[in-house]
Coordinates of C-alpha atoms (C1' of nucleotides) in Angstrom, one line a residue:
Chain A
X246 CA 0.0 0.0 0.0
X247 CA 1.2 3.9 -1.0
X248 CA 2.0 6.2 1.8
X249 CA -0.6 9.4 1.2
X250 CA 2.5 11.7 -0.5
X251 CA 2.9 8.7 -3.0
X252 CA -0.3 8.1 -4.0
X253 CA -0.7 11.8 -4.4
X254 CA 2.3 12.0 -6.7
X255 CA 0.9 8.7 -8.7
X256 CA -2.1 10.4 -9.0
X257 CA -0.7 13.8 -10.3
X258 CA 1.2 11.9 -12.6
X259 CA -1.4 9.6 -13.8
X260 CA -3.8 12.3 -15.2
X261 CA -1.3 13.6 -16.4
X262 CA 0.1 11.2 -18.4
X263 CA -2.6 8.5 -18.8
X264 CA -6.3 8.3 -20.1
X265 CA -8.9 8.5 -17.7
X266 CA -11.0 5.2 -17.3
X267 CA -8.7 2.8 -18.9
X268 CA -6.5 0.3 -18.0
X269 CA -4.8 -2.8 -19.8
X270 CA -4.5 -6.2 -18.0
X271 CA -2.8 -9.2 -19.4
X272 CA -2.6 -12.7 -19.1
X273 CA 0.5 -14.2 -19.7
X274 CA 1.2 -17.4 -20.6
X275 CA 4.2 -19.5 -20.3
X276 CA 5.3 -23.1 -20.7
X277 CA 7.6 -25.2 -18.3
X278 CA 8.3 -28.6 -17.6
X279 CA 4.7 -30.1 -19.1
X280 CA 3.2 -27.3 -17.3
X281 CA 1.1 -23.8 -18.1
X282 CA 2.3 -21.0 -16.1
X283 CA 0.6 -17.5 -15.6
X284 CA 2.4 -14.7 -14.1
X285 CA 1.0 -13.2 -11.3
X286 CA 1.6 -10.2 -9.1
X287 CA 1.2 -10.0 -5.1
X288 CA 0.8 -6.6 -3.9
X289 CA 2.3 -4.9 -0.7
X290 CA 0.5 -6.6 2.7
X291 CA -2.2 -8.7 1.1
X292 CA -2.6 -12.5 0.4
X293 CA -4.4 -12.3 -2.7
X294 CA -2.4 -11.7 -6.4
X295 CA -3.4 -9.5 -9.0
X296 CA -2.6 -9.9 -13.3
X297 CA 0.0 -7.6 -14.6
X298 CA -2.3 -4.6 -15.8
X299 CA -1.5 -0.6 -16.2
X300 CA -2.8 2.1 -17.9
X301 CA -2.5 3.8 -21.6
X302 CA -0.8 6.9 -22.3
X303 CA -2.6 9.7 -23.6
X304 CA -1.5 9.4 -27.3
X305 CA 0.1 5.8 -27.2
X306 CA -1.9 2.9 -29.6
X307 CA -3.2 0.8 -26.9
X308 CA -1.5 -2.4 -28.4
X309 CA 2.3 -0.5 -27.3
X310 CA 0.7 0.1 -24.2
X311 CA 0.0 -3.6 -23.6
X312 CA 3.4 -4.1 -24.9
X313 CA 5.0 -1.7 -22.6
X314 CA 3.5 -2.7 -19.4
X315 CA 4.8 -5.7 -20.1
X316 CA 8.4 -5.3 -20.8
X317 CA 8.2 -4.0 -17.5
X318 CA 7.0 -7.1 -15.8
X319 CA 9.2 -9.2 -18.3
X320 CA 11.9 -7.8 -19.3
X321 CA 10.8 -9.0 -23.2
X322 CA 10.4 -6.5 -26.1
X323 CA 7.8 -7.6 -29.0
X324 CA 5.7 -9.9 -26.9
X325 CA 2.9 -11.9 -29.0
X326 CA -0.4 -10.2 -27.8
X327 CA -4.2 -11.2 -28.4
X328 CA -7.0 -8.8 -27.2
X329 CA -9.5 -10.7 -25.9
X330 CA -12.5 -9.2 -23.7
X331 CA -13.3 -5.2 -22.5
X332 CA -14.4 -5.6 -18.6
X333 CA -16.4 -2.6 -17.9
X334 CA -18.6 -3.0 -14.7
X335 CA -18.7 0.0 -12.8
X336 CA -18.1 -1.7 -10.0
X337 CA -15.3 -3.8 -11.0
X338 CA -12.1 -1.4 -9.4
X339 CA -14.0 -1.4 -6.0
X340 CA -11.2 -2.9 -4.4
X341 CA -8.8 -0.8 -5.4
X342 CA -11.0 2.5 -4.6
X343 CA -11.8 1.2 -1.1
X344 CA -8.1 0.7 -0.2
X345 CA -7.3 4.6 0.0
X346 CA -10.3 5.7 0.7
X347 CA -9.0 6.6 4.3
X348 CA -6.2 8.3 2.6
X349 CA -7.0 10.1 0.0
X350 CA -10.4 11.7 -1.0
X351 CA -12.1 10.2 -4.2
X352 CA -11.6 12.9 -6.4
X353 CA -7.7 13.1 -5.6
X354 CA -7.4 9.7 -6.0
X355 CA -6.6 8.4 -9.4
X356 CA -7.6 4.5 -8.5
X357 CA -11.3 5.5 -7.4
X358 CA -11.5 6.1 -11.2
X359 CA -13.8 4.0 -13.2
X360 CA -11.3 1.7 -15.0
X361 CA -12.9 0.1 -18.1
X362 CA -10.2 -2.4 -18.6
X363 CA -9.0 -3.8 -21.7
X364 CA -7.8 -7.8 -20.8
X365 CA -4.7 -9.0 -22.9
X366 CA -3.5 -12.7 -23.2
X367 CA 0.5 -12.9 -23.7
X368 CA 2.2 -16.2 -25.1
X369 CA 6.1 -15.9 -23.9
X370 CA 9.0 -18.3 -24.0
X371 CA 9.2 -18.9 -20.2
X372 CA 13.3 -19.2 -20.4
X373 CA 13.3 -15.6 -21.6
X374 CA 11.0 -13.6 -18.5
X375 CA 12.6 -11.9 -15.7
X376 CA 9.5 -11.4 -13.6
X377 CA 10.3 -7.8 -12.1
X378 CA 7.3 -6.7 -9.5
X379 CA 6.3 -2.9 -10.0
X380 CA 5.4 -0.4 -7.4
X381 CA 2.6 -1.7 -5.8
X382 CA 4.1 -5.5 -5.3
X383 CA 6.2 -7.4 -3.2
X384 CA 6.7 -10.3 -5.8
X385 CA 5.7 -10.9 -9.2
X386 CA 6.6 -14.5 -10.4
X387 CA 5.2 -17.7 -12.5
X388 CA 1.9 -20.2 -11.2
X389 CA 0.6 -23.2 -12.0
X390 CA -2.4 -23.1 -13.7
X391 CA -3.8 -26.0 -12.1
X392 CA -3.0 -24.3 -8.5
X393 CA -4.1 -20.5 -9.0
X394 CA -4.2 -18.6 -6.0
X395 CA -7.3 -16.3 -5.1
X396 CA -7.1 -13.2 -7.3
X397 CA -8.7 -9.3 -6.0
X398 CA -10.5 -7.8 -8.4
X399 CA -12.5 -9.2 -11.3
X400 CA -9.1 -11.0 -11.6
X401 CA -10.5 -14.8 -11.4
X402 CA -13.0 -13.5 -14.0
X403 CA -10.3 -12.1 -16.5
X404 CA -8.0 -14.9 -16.4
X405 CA -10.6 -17.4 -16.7
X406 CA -12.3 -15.4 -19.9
X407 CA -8.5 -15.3 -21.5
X408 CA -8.2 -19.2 -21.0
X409 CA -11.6 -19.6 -22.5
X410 CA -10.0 -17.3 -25.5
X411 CA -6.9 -19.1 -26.0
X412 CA -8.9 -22.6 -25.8
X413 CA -10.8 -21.3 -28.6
X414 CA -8.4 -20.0 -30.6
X415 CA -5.7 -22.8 -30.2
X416 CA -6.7 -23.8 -34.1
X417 CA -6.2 -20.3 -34.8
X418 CA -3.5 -18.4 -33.7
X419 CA 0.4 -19.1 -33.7
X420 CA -0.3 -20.3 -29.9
X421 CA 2.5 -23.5 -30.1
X422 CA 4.6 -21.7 -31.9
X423 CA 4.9 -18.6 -29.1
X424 CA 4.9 -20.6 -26.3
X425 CA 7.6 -23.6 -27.2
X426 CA 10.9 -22.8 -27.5
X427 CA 12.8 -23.5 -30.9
X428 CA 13.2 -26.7 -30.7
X429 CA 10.9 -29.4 -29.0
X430 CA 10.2 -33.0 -29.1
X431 CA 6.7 -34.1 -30.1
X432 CA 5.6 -35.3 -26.0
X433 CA 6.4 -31.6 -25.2
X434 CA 4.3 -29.9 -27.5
X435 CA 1.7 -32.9 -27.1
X436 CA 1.5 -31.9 -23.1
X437 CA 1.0 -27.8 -24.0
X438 CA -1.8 -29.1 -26.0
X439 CA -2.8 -31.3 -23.4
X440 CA -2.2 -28.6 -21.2
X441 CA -4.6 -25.7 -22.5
X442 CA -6.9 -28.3 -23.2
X443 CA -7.0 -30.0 -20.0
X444 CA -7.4 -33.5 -21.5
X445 CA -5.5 -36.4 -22.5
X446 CA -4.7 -36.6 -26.0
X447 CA -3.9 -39.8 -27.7
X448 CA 0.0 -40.0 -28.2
X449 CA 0.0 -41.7 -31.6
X450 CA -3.2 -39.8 -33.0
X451 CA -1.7 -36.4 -32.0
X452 CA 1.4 -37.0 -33.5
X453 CA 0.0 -38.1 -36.8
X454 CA -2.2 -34.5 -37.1
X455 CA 0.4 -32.6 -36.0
X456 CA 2.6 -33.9 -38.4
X457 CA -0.6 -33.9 -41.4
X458 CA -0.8 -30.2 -41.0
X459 CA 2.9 -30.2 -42.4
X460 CA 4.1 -27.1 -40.3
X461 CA 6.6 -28.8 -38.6
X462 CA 10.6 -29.6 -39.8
X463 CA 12.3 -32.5 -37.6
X464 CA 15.3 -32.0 -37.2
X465 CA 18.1 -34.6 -38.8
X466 CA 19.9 -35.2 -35.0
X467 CA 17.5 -36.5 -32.4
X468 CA 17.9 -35.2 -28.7
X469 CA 20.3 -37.3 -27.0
X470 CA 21.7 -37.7 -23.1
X471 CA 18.0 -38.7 -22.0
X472 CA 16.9 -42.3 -20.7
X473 CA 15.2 -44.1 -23.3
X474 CA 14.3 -44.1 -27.2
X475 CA 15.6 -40.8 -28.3
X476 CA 13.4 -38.3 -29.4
X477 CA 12.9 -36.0 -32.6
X478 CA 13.4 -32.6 -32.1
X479 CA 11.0 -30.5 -34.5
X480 CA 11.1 -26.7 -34.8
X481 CA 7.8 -24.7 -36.1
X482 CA 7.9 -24.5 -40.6
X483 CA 6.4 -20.4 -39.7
X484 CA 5.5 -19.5 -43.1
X485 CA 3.2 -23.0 -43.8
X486 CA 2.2 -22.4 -40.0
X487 CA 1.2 -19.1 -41.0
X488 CA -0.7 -20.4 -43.8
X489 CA -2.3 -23.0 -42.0
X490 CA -3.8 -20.8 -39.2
X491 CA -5.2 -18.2 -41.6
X492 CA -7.7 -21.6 -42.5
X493 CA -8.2 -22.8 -39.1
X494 CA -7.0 -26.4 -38.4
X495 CA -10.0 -28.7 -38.7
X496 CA -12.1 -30.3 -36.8
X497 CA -11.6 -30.5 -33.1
X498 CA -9.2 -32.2 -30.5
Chain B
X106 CA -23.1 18.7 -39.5
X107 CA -24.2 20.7 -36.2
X108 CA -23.9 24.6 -35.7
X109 CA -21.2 26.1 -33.9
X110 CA -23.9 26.6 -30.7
X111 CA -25.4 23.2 -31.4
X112 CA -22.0 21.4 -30.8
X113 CA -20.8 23.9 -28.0
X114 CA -24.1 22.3 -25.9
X115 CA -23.0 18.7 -26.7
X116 CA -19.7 18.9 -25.5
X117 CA -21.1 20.4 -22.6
X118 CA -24.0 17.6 -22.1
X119 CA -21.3 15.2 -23.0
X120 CA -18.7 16.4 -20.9
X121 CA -21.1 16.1 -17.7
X122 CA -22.8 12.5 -18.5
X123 CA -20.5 10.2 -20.9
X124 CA -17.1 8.8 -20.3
X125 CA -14.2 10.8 -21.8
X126 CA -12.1 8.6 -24.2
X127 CA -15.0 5.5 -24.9
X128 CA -17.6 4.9 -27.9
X129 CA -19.4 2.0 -28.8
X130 CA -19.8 1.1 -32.3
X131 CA -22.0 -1.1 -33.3
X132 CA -22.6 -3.6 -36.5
X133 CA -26.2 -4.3 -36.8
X134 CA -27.2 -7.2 -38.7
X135 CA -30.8 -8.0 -40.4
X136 CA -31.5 -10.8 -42.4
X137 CA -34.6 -10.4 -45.2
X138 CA -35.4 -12.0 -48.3
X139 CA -32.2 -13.7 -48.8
X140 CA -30.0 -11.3 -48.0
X141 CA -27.9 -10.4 -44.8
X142 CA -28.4 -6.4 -43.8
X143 CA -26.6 -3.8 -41.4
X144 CA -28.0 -0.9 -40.3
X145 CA -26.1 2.3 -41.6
X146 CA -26.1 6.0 -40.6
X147 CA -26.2 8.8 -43.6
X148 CA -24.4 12.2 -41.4
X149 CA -26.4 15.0 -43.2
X150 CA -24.2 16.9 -46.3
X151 CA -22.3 13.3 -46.4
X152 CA -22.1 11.0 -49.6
X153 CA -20.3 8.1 -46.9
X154 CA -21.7 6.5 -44.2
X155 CA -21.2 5.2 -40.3
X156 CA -22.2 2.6 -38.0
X157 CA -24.3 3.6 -35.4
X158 CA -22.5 4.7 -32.1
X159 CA -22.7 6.6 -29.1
X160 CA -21.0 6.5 -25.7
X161 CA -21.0 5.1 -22.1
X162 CA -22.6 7.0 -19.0
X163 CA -20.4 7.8 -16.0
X164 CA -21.7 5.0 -13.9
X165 CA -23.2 2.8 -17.1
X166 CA -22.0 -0.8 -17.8
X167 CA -20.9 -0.9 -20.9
X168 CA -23.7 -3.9 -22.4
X169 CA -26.3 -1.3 -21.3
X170 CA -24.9 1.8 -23.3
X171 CA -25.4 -0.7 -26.5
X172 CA -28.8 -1.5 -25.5
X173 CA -29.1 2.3 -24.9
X174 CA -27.8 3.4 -28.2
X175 CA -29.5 0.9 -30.2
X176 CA -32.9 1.4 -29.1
X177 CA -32.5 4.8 -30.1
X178 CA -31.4 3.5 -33.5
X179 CA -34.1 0.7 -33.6
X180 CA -37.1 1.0 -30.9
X181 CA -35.8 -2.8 -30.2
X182 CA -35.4 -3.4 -26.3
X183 CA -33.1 -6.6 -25.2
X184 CA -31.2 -7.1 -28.1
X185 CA -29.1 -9.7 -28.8
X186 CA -25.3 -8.0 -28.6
X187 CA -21.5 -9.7 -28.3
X188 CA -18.6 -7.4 -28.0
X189 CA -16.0 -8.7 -30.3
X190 CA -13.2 -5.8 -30.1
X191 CA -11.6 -2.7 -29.3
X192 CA -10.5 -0.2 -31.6
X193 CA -7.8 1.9 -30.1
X194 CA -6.0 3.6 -32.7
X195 CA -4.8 7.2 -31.3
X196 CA -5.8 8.7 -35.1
X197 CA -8.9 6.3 -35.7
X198 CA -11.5 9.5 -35.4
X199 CA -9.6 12.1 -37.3
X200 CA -12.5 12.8 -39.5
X201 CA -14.6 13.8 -36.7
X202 CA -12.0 16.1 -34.9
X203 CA -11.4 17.5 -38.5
X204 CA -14.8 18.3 -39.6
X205 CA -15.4 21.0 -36.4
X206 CA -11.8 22.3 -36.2
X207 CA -12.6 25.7 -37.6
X208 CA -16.3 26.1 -35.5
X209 CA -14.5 25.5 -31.9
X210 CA -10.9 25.1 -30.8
X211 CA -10.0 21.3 -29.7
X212 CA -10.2 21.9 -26.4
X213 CA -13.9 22.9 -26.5
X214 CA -15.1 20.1 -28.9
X215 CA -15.8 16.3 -27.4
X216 CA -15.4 15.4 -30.8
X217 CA -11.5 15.9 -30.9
X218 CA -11.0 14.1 -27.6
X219 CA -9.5 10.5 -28.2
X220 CA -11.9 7.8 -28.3
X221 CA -11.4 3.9 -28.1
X222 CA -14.2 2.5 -29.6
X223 CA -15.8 -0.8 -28.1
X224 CA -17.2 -2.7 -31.2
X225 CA -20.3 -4.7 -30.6
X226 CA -22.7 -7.0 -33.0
X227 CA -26.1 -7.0 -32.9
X228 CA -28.4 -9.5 -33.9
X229 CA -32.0 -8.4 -34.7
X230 CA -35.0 -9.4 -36.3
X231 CA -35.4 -7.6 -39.2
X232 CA -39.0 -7.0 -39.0
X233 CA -39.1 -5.5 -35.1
X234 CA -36.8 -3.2 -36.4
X235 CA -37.9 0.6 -37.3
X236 CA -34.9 3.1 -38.1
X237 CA -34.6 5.9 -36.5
X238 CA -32.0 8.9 -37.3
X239 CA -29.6 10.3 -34.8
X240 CA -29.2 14.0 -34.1
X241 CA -26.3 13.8 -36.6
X242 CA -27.4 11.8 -39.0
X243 CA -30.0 12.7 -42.4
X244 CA -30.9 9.1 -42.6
X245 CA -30.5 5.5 -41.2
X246 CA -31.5 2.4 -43.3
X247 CA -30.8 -1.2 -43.9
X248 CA -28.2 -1.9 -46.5
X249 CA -27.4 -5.3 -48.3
X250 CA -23.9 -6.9 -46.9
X251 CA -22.9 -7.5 -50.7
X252 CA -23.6 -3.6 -51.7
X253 CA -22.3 -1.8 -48.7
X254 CA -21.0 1.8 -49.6
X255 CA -17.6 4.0 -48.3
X256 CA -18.0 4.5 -44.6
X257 CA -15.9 7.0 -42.9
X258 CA -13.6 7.1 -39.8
X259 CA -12.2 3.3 -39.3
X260 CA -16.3 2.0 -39.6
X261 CA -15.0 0.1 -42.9
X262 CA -12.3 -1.9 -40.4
X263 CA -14.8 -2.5 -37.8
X264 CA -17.7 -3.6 -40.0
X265 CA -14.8 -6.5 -41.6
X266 CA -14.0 -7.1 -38.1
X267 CA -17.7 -7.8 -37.1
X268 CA -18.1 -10.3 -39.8
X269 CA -15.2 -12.0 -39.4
X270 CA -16.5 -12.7 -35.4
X271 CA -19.5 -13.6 -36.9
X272 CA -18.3 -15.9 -39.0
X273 CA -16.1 -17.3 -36.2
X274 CA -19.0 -17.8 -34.2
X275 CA -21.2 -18.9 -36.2
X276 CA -21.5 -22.6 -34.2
X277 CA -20.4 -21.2 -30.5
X278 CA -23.4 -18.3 -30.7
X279 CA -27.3 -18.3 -31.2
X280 CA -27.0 -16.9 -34.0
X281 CA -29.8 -18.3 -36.5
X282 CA -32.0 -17.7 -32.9
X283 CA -31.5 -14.2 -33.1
X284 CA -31.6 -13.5 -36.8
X285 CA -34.4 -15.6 -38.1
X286 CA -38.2 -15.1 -37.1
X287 CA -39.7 -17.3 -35.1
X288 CA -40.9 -19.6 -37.8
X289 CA -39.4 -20.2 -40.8
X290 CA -38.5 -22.7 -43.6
X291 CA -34.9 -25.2 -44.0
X292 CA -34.2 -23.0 -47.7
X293 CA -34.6 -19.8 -45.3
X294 CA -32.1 -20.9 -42.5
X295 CA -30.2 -22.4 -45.5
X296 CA -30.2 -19.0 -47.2
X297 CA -29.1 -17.3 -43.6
X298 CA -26.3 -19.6 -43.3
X299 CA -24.7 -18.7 -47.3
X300 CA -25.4 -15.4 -46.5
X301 CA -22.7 -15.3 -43.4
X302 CA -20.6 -17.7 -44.6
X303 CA -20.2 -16.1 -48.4
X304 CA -20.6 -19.5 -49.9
X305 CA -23.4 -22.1 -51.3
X306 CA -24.3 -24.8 -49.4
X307 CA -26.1 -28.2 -50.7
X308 CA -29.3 -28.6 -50.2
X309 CA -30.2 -31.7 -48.6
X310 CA -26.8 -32.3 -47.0
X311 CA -27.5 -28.5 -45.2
X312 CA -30.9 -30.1 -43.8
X313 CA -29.5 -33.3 -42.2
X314 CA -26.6 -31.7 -40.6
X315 CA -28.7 -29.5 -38.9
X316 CA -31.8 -31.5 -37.8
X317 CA -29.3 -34.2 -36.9
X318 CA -28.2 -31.3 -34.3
X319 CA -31.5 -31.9 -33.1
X320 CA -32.4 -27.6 -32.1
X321 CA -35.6 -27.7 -34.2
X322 CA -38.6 -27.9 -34.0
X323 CA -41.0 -28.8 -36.9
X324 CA -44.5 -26.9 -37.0
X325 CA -47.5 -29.4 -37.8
X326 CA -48.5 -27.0 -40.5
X327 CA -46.6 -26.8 -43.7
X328 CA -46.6 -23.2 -45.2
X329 CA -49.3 -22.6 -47.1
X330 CA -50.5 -20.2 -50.3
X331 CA -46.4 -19.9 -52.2
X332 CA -46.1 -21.4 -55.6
X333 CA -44.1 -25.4 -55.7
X334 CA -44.6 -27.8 -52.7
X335 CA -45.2 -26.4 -49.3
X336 CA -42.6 -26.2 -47.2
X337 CA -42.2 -27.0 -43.6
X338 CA -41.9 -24.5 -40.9
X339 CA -39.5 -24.6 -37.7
X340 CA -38.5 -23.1 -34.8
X341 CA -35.9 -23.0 -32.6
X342 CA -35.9 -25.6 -29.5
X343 CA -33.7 -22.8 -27.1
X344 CA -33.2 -25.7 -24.8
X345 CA -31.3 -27.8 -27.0
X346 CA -30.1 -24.3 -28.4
X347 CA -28.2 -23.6 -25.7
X348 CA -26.7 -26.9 -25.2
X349 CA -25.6 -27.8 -28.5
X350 CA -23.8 -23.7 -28.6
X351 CA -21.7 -24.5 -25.3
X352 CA -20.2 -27.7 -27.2
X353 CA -20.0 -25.6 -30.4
X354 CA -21.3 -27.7 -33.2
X355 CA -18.7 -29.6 -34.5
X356 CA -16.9 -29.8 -37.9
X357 CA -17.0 -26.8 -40.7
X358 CA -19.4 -25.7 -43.3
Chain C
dT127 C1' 16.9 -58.4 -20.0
dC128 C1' 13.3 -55.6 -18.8
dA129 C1' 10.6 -51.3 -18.2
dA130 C1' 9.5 -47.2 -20.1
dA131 C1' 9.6 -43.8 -23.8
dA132 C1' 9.1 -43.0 -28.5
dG133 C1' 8.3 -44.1 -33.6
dT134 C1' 5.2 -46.5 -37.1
dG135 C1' 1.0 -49.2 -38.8
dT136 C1' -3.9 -51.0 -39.1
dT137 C1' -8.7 -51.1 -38.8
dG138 C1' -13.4 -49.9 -38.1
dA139 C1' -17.2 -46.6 -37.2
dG140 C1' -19.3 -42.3 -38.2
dG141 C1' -19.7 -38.2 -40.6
dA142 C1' -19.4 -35.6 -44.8
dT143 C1' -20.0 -35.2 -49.8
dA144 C1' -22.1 -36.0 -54.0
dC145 C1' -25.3 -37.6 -56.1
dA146 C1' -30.6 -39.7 -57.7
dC147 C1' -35.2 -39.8 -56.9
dC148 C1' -39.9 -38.5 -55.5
dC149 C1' -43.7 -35.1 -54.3
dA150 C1' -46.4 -30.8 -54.7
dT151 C1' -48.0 -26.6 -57.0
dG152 C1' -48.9 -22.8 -60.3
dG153 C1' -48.7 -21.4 -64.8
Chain D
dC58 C1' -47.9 -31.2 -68.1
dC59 C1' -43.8 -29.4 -67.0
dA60 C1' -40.7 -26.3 -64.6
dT61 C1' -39.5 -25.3 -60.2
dG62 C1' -39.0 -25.7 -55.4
dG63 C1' -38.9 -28.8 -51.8
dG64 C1' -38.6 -33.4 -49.2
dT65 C1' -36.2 -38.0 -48.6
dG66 C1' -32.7 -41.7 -49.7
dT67 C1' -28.1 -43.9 -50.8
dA68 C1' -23.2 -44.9 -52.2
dT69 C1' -18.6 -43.4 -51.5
dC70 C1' -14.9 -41.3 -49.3
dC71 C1' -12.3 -39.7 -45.7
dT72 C1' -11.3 -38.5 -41.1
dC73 C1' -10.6 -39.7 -36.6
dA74 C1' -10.4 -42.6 -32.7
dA75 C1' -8.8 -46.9 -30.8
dC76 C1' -6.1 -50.2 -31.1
dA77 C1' -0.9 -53.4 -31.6
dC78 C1' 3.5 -53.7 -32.7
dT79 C1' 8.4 -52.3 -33.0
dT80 C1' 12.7 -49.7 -31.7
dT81 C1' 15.8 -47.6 -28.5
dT82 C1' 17.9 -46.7 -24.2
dG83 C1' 19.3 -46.8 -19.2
dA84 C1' 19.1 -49.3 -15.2

DNA sequence: TCAAAAGTGTTGAGGATACACCCATGG
DNA sequence: CCATGGGTGTATCCTCAACACTTTTGA
């Protein structure tokens, strides 16, 4: 929580800088060890976590704005972003304009605002974030998706609206491609799949689609130094990928 | 285009009620003899036309402006909406803040404020529908999808947007529900679903498929009085409706 | 040599496509 | 009586799901 002179100062600076009655939050995704991860932030003194989010400059195309804010938490430039959803209860901030309200009158407070909020989902290559906390957080770092923690706000119902998105556009958008890393084996990107799905897939089937949609090059050396058969290691073919998507893969998983 | 006085007590009406910074924009779409329809504006002493708009109120939520601003458009109460986007392009409503910059300085006019426009769809029945003008506006009128003229500001983008949601949603969304009246015939829907999807469909292969998705109903009552056999009439079983659209029907057109 | 991971192959059911055929009605 | 619109039926193809089998490797 701000001390009164800093909220005062984030205020003063906010309207000056920032539209009134918008803010950006995002989503992001990552990939690690069969798993989907979602960074999360944990502000000063509170149990609960909060999404990245922050507001757009006055003159600033709200896509760099998304894209800013998020270098910040990351420490990545040229992120792969997907609007998804506009949140615009009026009650949605209340949270955030009940926390001050003993500090700082309403008017002088920039977060008793009504924040219309414009929800991002983020696919990132989980090796190349530096989760860096901002002002208002003690930690900002990587979760489970299958052990969220409770989120403040209309959080809960932003992330789960951006997995509902990414579910749905999995045959759409470059979503494998912007969350593996180069070069993967054909389990790995089979458990992503799994993963956003949250099914089993059948190993044999999946690999023979995969492969049907020809957007994949194997490499000629498999991966070596593991127990077992070695695996293939297969990197995405972009421009048939790109191709591909533009269609929509067919049928469903 | 509004007089210098006329526009001065707008800003000042807006300035007090709306949002700074948000419209709504939305694509209203008809279906009638065949043919899909949206619902343009004509802004007097203009040869190009807009979608209809408006803004959000201080404390409104944001599904309620639509409703607002299209019963002004339409006299239809509890339409049928889905917000599919935001369009936040600093420059996207240069035409506006053009057109008034010699009547009043920048500061003065709402119009040359930034605005990020929420797009939303709308599906009515074409025949509840009755037109109605906006302040700005000489006329507003159905127009055929295939014969749509210019439009001004970024309306062409957001339009092409729309359609391509609609498209996309075509088997996750009620969308023959909201379009079609409440009884019609198999070459109707059949005609409904062409006209979104831009392509012919067979005939008899169309009517399996979707009786097989079990969501209609047949009428006792063949249609009466046209030339050629009678057809059958339907309707919608919402029940099954609603089931079959959380699976999403499976498979493509 | 055996368990576990990974690659490849086969088969059968169900859905989609492309047809042919029949029925009703107005001109 | 026939052109046209509309309803019903069928053969073929193809996709997908559910399987079995083989290969490789470390323990």
């Amino acid at each position: 929580m701000l001390t009164k002179k800093q909220l005062i100062e984030f205020s003063d600076e906010a309207r000056k800088n920032y539209l009134d009655h918008i803010s950006i939050d995002c989503v992001v995704f990552g990939f690690h060890e069969g798993q989907m991860k979602v960074l999360l932030l944990q502000p000063h003194d509170e149990k609960k976590w909060l999404l990245p989010g922050g507001f757009v400059m006055k003159r600033e195309p709200i896509e760099q704005a998304a894209n800013r804010i998020l270098k910040e938490r990351t420490g990545l430039d040229k992120i792969f972003l997907q609007q998804f959803y506009v949140f615009g209860d009026p009650d949605r901030a209340k949270f955030h304009s009940d926390l001050y309200k003993d500090t700082l009158p309403d008017h002088e407070n920039w977060f008793s605002n009504r924040f219309l909020s414009i929800g991002y989902y983020a696919l990132v290559d989980f090796f190349g974030v530096v989760p860096q906390p901002d002002q208002f957080s003690e930690t900002c770092t990587w979760r489970d998706l299958d052990d969220m923690p409770e989120l403040l706000l209309d959080h809960e119902q932003i992330f789960k609206t951006a997995l509902d998105a990414l579910r749905l556009q999995l045959n759409h958008q470059p979503i494998g491609y912007n969350l593996m890393p180069r070069e993967f084996t054909m389990p790995e990107l089979q458990k992503l799949y799994e993963a956003i799905l949250g099914k089993k897939l059948d190993r044999r089937n999946f690999q023979r689609r995969i492969l049907g949609f020809g957007i994949l090059n194997r490499a000629e050396q498999p991966r070596k130094g593991g127990a077992h058969k070695a695996p293939y290691l297969y990197s995405f073919d972009l421009e048939n990928y790109q191709n591909a998507l533009t269609e929509g893969f067919r049928g469903g998983w």
